[in-house]
PDB file of C-alpha atoms in Angstrom:
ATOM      1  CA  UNK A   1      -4.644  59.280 -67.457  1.00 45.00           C
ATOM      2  CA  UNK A   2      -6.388  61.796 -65.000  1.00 45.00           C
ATOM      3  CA  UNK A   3      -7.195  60.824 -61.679  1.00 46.00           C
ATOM      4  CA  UNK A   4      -9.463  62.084 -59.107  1.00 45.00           C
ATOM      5  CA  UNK A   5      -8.353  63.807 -56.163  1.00 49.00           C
ATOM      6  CA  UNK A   6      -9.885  61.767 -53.781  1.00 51.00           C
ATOM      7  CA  UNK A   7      -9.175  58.603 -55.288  1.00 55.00           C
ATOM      8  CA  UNK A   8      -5.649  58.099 -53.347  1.00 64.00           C
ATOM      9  CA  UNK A   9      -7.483  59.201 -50.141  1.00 62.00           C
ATOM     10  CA  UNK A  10      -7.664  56.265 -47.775  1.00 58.00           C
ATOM     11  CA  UNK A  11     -11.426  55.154 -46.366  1.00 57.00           C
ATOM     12  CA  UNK A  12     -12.211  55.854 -42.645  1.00 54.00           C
ATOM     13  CA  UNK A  13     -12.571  51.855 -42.762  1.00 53.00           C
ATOM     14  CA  UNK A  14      -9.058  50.953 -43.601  1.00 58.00           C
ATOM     15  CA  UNK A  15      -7.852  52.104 -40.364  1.00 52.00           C
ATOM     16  CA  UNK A  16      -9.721  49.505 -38.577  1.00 52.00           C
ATOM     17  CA  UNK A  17      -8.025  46.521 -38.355  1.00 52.00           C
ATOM     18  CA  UNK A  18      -9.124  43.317 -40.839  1.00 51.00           C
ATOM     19  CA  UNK A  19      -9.722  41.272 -37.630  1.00 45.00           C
ATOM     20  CA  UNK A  20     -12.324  44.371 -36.715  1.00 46.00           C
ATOM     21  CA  UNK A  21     -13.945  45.053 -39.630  1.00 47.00           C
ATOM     22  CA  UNK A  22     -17.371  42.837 -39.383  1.00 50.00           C
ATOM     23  CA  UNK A  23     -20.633  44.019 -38.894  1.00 57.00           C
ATOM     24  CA  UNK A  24     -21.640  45.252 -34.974  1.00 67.00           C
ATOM     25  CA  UNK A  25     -23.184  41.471 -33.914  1.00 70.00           C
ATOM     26  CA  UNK A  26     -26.282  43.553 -32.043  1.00 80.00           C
ATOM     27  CA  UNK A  27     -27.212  40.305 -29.888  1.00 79.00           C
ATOM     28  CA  UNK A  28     -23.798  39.620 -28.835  1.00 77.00           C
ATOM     29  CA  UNK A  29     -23.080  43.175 -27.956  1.00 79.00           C
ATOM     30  CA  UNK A  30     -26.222  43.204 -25.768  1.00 86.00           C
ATOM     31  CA  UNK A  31     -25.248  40.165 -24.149  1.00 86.00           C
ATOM     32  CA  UNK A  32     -21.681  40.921 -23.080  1.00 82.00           C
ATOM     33  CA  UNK A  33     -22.737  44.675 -22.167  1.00 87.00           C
ATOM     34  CA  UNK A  34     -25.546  43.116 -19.830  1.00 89.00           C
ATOM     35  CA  UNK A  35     -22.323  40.197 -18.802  1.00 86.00           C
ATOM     36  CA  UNK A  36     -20.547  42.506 -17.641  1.00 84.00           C
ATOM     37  CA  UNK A  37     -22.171  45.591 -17.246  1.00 88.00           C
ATOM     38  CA  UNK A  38     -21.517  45.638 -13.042  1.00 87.00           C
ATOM     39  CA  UNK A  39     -17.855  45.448 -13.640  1.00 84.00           C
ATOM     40  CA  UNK A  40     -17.780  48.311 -16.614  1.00 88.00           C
ATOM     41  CA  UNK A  41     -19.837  50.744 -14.579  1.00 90.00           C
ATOM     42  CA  UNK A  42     -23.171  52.668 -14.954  1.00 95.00           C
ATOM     43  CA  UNK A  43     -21.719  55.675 -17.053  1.00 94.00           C
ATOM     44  CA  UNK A  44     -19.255  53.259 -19.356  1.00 93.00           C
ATOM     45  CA  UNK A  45     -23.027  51.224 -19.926  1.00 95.00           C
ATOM     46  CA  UNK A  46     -24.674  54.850 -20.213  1.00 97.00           C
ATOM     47  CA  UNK A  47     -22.054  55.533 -23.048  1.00 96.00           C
ATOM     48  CA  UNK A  48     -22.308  52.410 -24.587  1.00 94.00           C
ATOM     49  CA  UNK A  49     -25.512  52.676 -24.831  1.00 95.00           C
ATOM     50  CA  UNK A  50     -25.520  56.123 -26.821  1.00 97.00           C
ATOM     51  CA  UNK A  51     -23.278  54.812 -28.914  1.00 96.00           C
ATOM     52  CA  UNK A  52     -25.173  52.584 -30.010  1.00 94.00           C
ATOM     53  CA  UNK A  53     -28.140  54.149 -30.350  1.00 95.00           C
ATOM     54  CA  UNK A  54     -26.468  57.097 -32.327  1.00 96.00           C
ATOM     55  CA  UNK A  55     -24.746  54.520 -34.747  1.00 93.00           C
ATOM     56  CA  UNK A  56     -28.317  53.127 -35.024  1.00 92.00           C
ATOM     57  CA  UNK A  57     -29.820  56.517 -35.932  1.00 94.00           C
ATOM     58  CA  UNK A  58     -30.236  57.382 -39.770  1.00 93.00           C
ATOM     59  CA  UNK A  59     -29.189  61.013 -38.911  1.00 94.00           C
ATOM     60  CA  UNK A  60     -25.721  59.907 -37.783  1.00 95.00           C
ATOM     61  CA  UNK A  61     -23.248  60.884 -40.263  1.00 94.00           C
ATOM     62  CA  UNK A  62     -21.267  57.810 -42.269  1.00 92.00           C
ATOM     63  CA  UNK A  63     -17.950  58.511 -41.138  1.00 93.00           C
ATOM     64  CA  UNK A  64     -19.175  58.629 -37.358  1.00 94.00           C
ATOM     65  CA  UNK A  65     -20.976  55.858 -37.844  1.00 92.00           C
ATOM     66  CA  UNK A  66     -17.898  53.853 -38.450  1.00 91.00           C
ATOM     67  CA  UNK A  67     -15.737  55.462 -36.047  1.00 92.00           C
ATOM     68  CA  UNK A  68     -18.764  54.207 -33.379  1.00 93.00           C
ATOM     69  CA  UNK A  69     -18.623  50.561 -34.900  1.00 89.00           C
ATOM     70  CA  UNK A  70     -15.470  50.067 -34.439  1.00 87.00           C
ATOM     71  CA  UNK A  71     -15.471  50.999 -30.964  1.00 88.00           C
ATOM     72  CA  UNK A  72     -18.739  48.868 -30.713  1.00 87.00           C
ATOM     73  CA  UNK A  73     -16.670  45.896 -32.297  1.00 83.00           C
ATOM     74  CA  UNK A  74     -13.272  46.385 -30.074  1.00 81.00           C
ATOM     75  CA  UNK A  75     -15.735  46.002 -27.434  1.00 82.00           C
ATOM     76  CA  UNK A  76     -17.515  43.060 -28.435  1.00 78.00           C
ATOM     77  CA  UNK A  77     -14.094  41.185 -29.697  1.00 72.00           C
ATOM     78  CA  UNK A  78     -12.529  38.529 -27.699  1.00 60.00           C
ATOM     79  CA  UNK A  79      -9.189  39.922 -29.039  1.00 56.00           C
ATOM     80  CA  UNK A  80      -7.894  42.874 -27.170  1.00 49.00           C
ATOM     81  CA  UNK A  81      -5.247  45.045 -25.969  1.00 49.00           C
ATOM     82  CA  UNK A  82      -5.457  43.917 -22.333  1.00 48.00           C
ATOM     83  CA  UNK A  83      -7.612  40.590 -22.337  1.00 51.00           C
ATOM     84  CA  UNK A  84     -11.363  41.069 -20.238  1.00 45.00           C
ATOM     85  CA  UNK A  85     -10.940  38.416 -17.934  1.00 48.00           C
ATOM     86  CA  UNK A  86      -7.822  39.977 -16.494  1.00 48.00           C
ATOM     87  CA  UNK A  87      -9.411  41.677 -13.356  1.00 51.00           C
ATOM     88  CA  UNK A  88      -9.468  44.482 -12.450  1.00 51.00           C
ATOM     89  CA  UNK A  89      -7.322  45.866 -15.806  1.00 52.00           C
ATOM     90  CA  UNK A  90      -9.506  43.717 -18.184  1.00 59.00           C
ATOM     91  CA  UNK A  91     -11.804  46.332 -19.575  1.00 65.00           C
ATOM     92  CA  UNK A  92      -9.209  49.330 -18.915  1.00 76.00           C
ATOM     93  CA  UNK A  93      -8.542  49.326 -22.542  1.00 78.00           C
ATOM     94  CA  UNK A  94     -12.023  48.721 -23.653  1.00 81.00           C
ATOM     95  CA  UNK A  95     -12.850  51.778 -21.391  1.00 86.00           C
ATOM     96  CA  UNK A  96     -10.054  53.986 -22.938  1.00 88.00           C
ATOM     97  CA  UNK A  97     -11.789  53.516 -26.493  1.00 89.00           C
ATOM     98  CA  UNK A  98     -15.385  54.220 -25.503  1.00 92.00           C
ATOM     99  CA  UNK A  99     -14.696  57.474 -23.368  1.00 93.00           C
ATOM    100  CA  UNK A 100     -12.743  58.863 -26.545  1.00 94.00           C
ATOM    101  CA  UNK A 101     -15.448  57.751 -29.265  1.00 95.00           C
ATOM    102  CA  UNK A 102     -17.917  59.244 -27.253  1.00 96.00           C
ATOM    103  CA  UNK A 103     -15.997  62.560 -26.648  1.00 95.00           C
ATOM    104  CA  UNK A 104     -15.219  62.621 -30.398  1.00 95.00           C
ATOM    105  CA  UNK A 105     -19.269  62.029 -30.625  1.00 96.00           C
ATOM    106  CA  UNK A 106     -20.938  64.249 -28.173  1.00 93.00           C
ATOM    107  CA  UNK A 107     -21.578  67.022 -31.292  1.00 94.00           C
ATOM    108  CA  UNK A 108     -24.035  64.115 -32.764  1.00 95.00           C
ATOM    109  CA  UNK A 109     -25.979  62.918 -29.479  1.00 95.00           C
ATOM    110  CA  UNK A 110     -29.176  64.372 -29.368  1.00 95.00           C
ATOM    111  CA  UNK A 111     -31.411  65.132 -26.297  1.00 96.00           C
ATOM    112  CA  UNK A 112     -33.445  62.173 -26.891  1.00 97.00           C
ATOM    113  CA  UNK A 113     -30.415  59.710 -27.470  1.00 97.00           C
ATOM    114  CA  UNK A 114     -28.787  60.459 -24.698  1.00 97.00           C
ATOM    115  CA  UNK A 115     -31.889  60.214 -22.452  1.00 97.00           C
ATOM    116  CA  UNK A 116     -32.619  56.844 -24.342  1.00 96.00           C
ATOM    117  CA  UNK A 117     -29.210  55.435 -22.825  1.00 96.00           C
ATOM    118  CA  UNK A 118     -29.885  57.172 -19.388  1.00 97.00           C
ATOM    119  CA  UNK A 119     -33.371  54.646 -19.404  1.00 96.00           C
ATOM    120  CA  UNK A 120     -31.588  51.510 -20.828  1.00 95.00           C
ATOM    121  CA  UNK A 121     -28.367  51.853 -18.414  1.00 95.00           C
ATOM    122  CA  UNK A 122     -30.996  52.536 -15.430  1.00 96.00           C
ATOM    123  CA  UNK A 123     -33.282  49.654 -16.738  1.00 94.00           C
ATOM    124  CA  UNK A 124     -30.280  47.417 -16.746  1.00 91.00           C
ATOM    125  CA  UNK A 125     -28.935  48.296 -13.314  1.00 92.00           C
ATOM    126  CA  UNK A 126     -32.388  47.719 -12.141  1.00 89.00           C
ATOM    127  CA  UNK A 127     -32.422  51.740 -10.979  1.00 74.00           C
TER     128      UNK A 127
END
């Protein structure tokens, strides 16, 4: 029996945790990013934002898109490294994992994406 070379490889999905892997909940995701968007910062909400917006785009690539989901999802979940309500450290880790998504991302967000977040993080913050 013959198998293929890629068979044994692993999917980019089974290195997010079970509790993790669910689909991005876009209205609860909104909410908590407009919760507790004055505590995260304008450029955390700017990134955010592209995030989103680039795992919503059809050009974005399938692995990146689920490298930005789960980011979106550690985010959104109640269960974290450091728990949000612990102030000021709360979102420290949540933080930590959107700054390096987007790094790992910036090759993807177009001109227009990126200007999209600038207008809904600006629109938010009532700028």
């Amino acid at each position: 029996m013959t198998h293929s070379p890629h068979q044994n490889t692993p999917d980019p999905e089974d290195y997010i945790p079970s509790f993790r892997r669910q689909n991005l909940d876009t209205s609860g995701f909104m909410k908590k990013l407009g919760r507790f968007a004055g505590r995260l910062g304008k450029p955390v909400v700017r990134q955010l934002y592209a995030l989103y917006y680039l795992w919503e785009s059809e050009h974005t690539p399938k692995r990146a898109k689920m490298i930005i989901v789960g980011a979106l999802v550690y985010f959104l979940s109640p269960i974290d490294s450091i728990p949000d309500l612990l102030i000021p450290f709360g979102f420290s880790d949540d933080i930590a994992v959107i700054a390096l998504v987007y790094s790992q991302m910036k090759n993807y967000l177009t001109e227009d994406i990126q200007e999209k977040a600038r207008q809904a993080a600006d629109k938010l913050f009532g700028s």
